[in-house]
Amino acid sequence: IFFVSIGVLFDPTVFQNHTTTVIVVVLATIIGKTVSTLLGSILAGQSLKTSIQAGMSLAQIGEFSFIIAALGMGLRATNNILFPLAVAVCVITSLFSTFMIQLSGPLHSLVARKL
């Protein structure tokens, strides 16, 4: 149901009109969430493999970002592009999360060899 509701909210013109913004936010989300989750997991005492898997698995954004964006728009505290941007970033990061999970094993092997 969640993915159907995202599909209904998705506006493809956001890609056309705000391509650079979408790409920057997607990259910031994927890199930022991956690194922060990985470091937090390591600091919590988890193994390198578990930390990399957690970081790569949690790199997407979800419905909470919609709530924040809708609240900001309702209070007129943010620009009207924030909600469609959040939906677009959610769609893209959700698509990439499957590939990132698959890449967590090879990434762990690479990092373990380098360390």
C-alpha positions as YAML, in Angstrom:
chain: A
units: angstrom
residues:
- id: 1
  name: ILE
  ca: [0.00, 0.00, 0.00]
- id: 2
  name: PHE
  ca: [2.88, 2.35, 0.82]
- id: 3
  name: PHE
  ca: [4.42, 2.01, -2.65]
- id: 4
  name: VAL
  ca: [1.05, 2.46, -4.36]
- id: 5
  name: SER
  ca: [0.47, 5.67, -2.40]
- id: 6
  name: ILE
  ca: [3.94, 6.92, -3.36]
- id: 7
  name: GLY
  ca: [3.15, 6.17, -7.00]
- id: 8
  name: VAL
  ca: [0.00, 8.24, -6.75]
- id: 9
  name: LEU
  ca: [1.92, 11.17, -5.22]
- id: 10
  name: PHE
  ca: [4.81, 10.98, -7.69]
- id: 11
  name: ASP
  ca: [5.07, 13.90, -10.11]
- id: 12
  name: PRO
  ca: [7.44, 13.17, -13.04]
- id: 13
  name: THR
  ca: [7.74, 16.86, -13.92]
- id: 14
  name: VAL
  ca: [9.84, 17.34, -10.77]
- id: 15
  name: PHE
  ca: [12.67, 15.51, -12.58]
- id: 16
  name: GLN
  ca: [12.34, 17.74, -15.61]
- id: 17
  name: ASN
  ca: [12.11, 21.03, -13.75]
- id: 18
  name: HIS
  ca: [14.48, 20.36, -10.84]
- id: 19
  name: THR
  ca: [16.92, 17.72, -12.09]
- id: 20
  name: THR
  ca: [19.99, 19.15, -10.38]
- id: 21
  name: THR
  ca: [18.20, 19.60, -7.07]
- id: 22
  name: VAL
  ca: [16.84, 16.06, -7.14]
- id: 23
  name: ILE
  ca: [20.28, 14.59, -7.94]
- id: 24
  name: VAL
  ca: [22.01, 16.61, -5.21]
- id: 25
  name: VAL
  ca: [19.42, 15.65, -2.57]
- id: 26
  name: VAL
  ca: [19.50, 11.98, -3.62]
- id: 27
  name: LEU
  ca: [23.31, 11.86, -3.41]
- id: 28
  name: ALA
  ca: [23.33, 13.73, -0.08]
- id: 29
  name: THR
  ca: [20.71, 11.35, 1.30]
- id: 30
  name: ILE
  ca: [22.42, 8.16, 0.13]
- id: 31
  name: ILE
  ca: [25.92, 9.21, 1.18]
- id: 32
  name: GLY
  ca: [24.88, 10.94, 4.39]
- id: 33
  name: LYS
  ca: [22.61, 8.21, 5.69]
- id: 34
  name: THR
  ca: [25.01, 5.45, 4.68]
- id: 35
  name: VAL
  ca: [28.01, 7.03, 6.37]
- id: 36
  name: SER
  ca: [26.15, 8.15, 9.50]
- id: 37
  name: THR
  ca: [24.51, 4.76, 9.99]
- id: 38
  name: LEU
  ca: [27.79, 2.95, 9.35]
- id: 39
  name: LEU
  ca: [29.69, 5.13, 11.84]
- id: 40
  name: GLY
  ca: [26.93, 4.95, 14.43]
- id: 41
  name: SER
  ca: [26.85, 1.19, 14.15]
- id: 42
  name: ILE
  ca: [30.62, 0.92, 14.52]
- id: 43
  name: LEU
  ca: [30.55, 3.24, 17.55]
- id: 44
  name: ALA
  ca: [27.82, 1.05, 19.05]
- id: 45
  name: GLY
  ca: [30.21, -1.91, 18.90]
- id: 46
  name: GLN
  ca: [28.90, -3.76, 15.86]
- id: 47
  name: SER
  ca: [31.22, -5.58, 13.48]
- id: 48
  name: LEU
  ca: [32.40, -3.94, 10.27]
- id: 49
  name: LYS
  ca: [30.26, -6.30, 8.18]
- id: 50
  name: THR
  ca: [27.11, -5.56, 10.18]
- id: 51
  name: SER
  ca: [27.84, -1.83, 10.11]
- id: 52
  name: ILE
  ca: [28.29, -1.77, 6.33]
- id: 53
  name: GLN
  ca: [25.13, -3.82, 5.84]
- id: 54
  name: ALA
  ca: [23.16, -1.50, 8.11]
- id: 55
  name: GLY
  ca: [24.51, 1.61, 6.39]
- id: 56
  name: MET
  ca: [23.75, 0.31, 2.93]
- id: 57
  name: SER
  ca: [20.30, -0.94, 3.96]
- id: 58
  name: LEU
  ca: [19.10, 2.32, 5.52]
- id: 59
  name: ALA
  ca: [20.09, 4.77, 2.79]
- id: 60
  name: GLN
  ca: [16.55, 5.59, 1.67]
- id: 61
  name: ILE
  ca: [14.00, 8.04, 3.02]
- id: 62
  name: GLY
  ca: [10.40, 7.18, 3.69]
- id: 63
  name: GLU
  ca: [7.03, 8.45, 4.75]
- id: 64
  name: PHE
  ca: [8.32, 10.53, 7.66]
- id: 65
  name: SER
  ca: [9.88, 12.93, 5.16]
- id: 66
  name: PHE
  ca: [6.42, 13.39, 3.61]
- id: 67
  name: ILE
  ca: [4.98, 14.32, 7.00]
- id: 68
  name: ILE
  ca: [7.71, 16.90, 7.60]
- id: 69
  name: ALA
  ca: [7.38, 18.34, 4.08]
- id: 70
  name: ALA
  ca: [3.58, 18.53, 4.31]
- id: 71
  name: LEU
  ca: [3.79, 20.19, 7.72]
- id: 72
  name: GLY
  ca: [6.28, 22.75, 6.41]
- id: 73
  name: MET
  ca: [4.04, 23.53, 3.46]
- id: 74
  name: GLY
  ca: [0.95, 23.75, 5.68]
- id: 75
  name: LEU
  ca: [2.67, 26.23, 7.97]
- id: 76
  name: ARG
  ca: [4.05, 28.12, 4.95]
- id: 77
  name: ALA
  ca: [7.55, 27.63, 6.36]
- id: 78
  name: THR
  ca: [8.94, 25.95, 3.23]
- id: 79
  name: ASN
  ca: [8.76, 26.23, -0.51]
- id: 80
  name: ASN
  ca: [6.03, 24.35, -2.40]
- id: 81
  name: ILE
  ca: [8.67, 22.23, -4.17]
- id: 82
  name: LEU
  ca: [9.66, 20.47, -0.93]
- id: 83
  name: PHE
  ca: [6.84, 17.89, -0.93]
- id: 84
  name: PRO
  ca: [7.23, 16.78, -4.58]
- id: 85
  name: LEU
  ca: [11.01, 16.77, -4.05]
- id: 86
  name: ALA
  ca: [10.63, 14.51, -1.01]
- id: 87
  name: VAL
  ca: [8.44, 12.12, -3.02]
- id: 88
  name: ALA
  ca: [10.92, 12.05, -5.92]
- id: 89
  name: VAL
  ca: [13.86, 11.41, -3.58]
- id: 90
  name: CYS
  ca: [11.90, 8.67, -1.82]
- id: 91
  name: VAL
  ca: [11.18, 6.93, -5.13]
- id: 92
  name: ILE
  ca: [14.79, 7.11, -6.31]
- id: 93
  name: THR
  ca: [16.38, 6.09, -3.00]
- id: 94
  name: SER
  ca: [13.92, 3.22, -2.64]
- id: 95
  name: LEU
  ca: [14.91, 1.95, -6.08]
- id: 96
  name: PHE
  ca: [18.63, 2.23, -5.26]
- id: 97
  name: SER
  ca: [18.29, 0.54, -1.86]
- id: 98
  name: THR
  ca: [17.97, -2.94, -3.39]
- id: 99
  name: PHE
  ca: [21.21, -2.50, -5.31]
- id: 100
  name: MET
  ca: [22.96, -1.04, -2.30]
- id: 101
  name: ILE
  ca: [21.97, -4.02, -0.16]
- id: 102
  name: GLN
  ca: [23.38, -6.35, -2.84]
- id: 103
  name: LEU
  ca: [26.61, -4.32, -2.93]
- id: 104
  name: SER
  ca: [27.11, -4.40, 0.85]
- id: 105
  name: GLY
  ca: [28.87, -7.80, 0.72]
- id: 106
  name: PRO
  ca: [31.40, -6.84, -1.96]
- id: 107
  name: LEU
  ca: [31.96, -3.46, -0.28]
- id: 108
  name: HIS
  ca: [32.70, -5.20, 3.02]
- id: 109
  name: SER
  ca: [35.21, -7.48, 1.29]
- id: 110
  name: LEU
  ca: [36.91, -4.49, -0.32]
- id: 111
  name: VAL
  ca: [37.07, -2.48, 2.91]
- id: 112
  name: ALA
  ca: [38.26, -5.50, 4.93]
- id: 113
  name: ARG
  ca: [41.10, -6.12, 2.44]
- id: 114
  name: LYS
  ca: [42.14, -2.44, 2.55]
- id: 115
  name: LEU
  ca: [42.12, -2.39, 6.35]
...
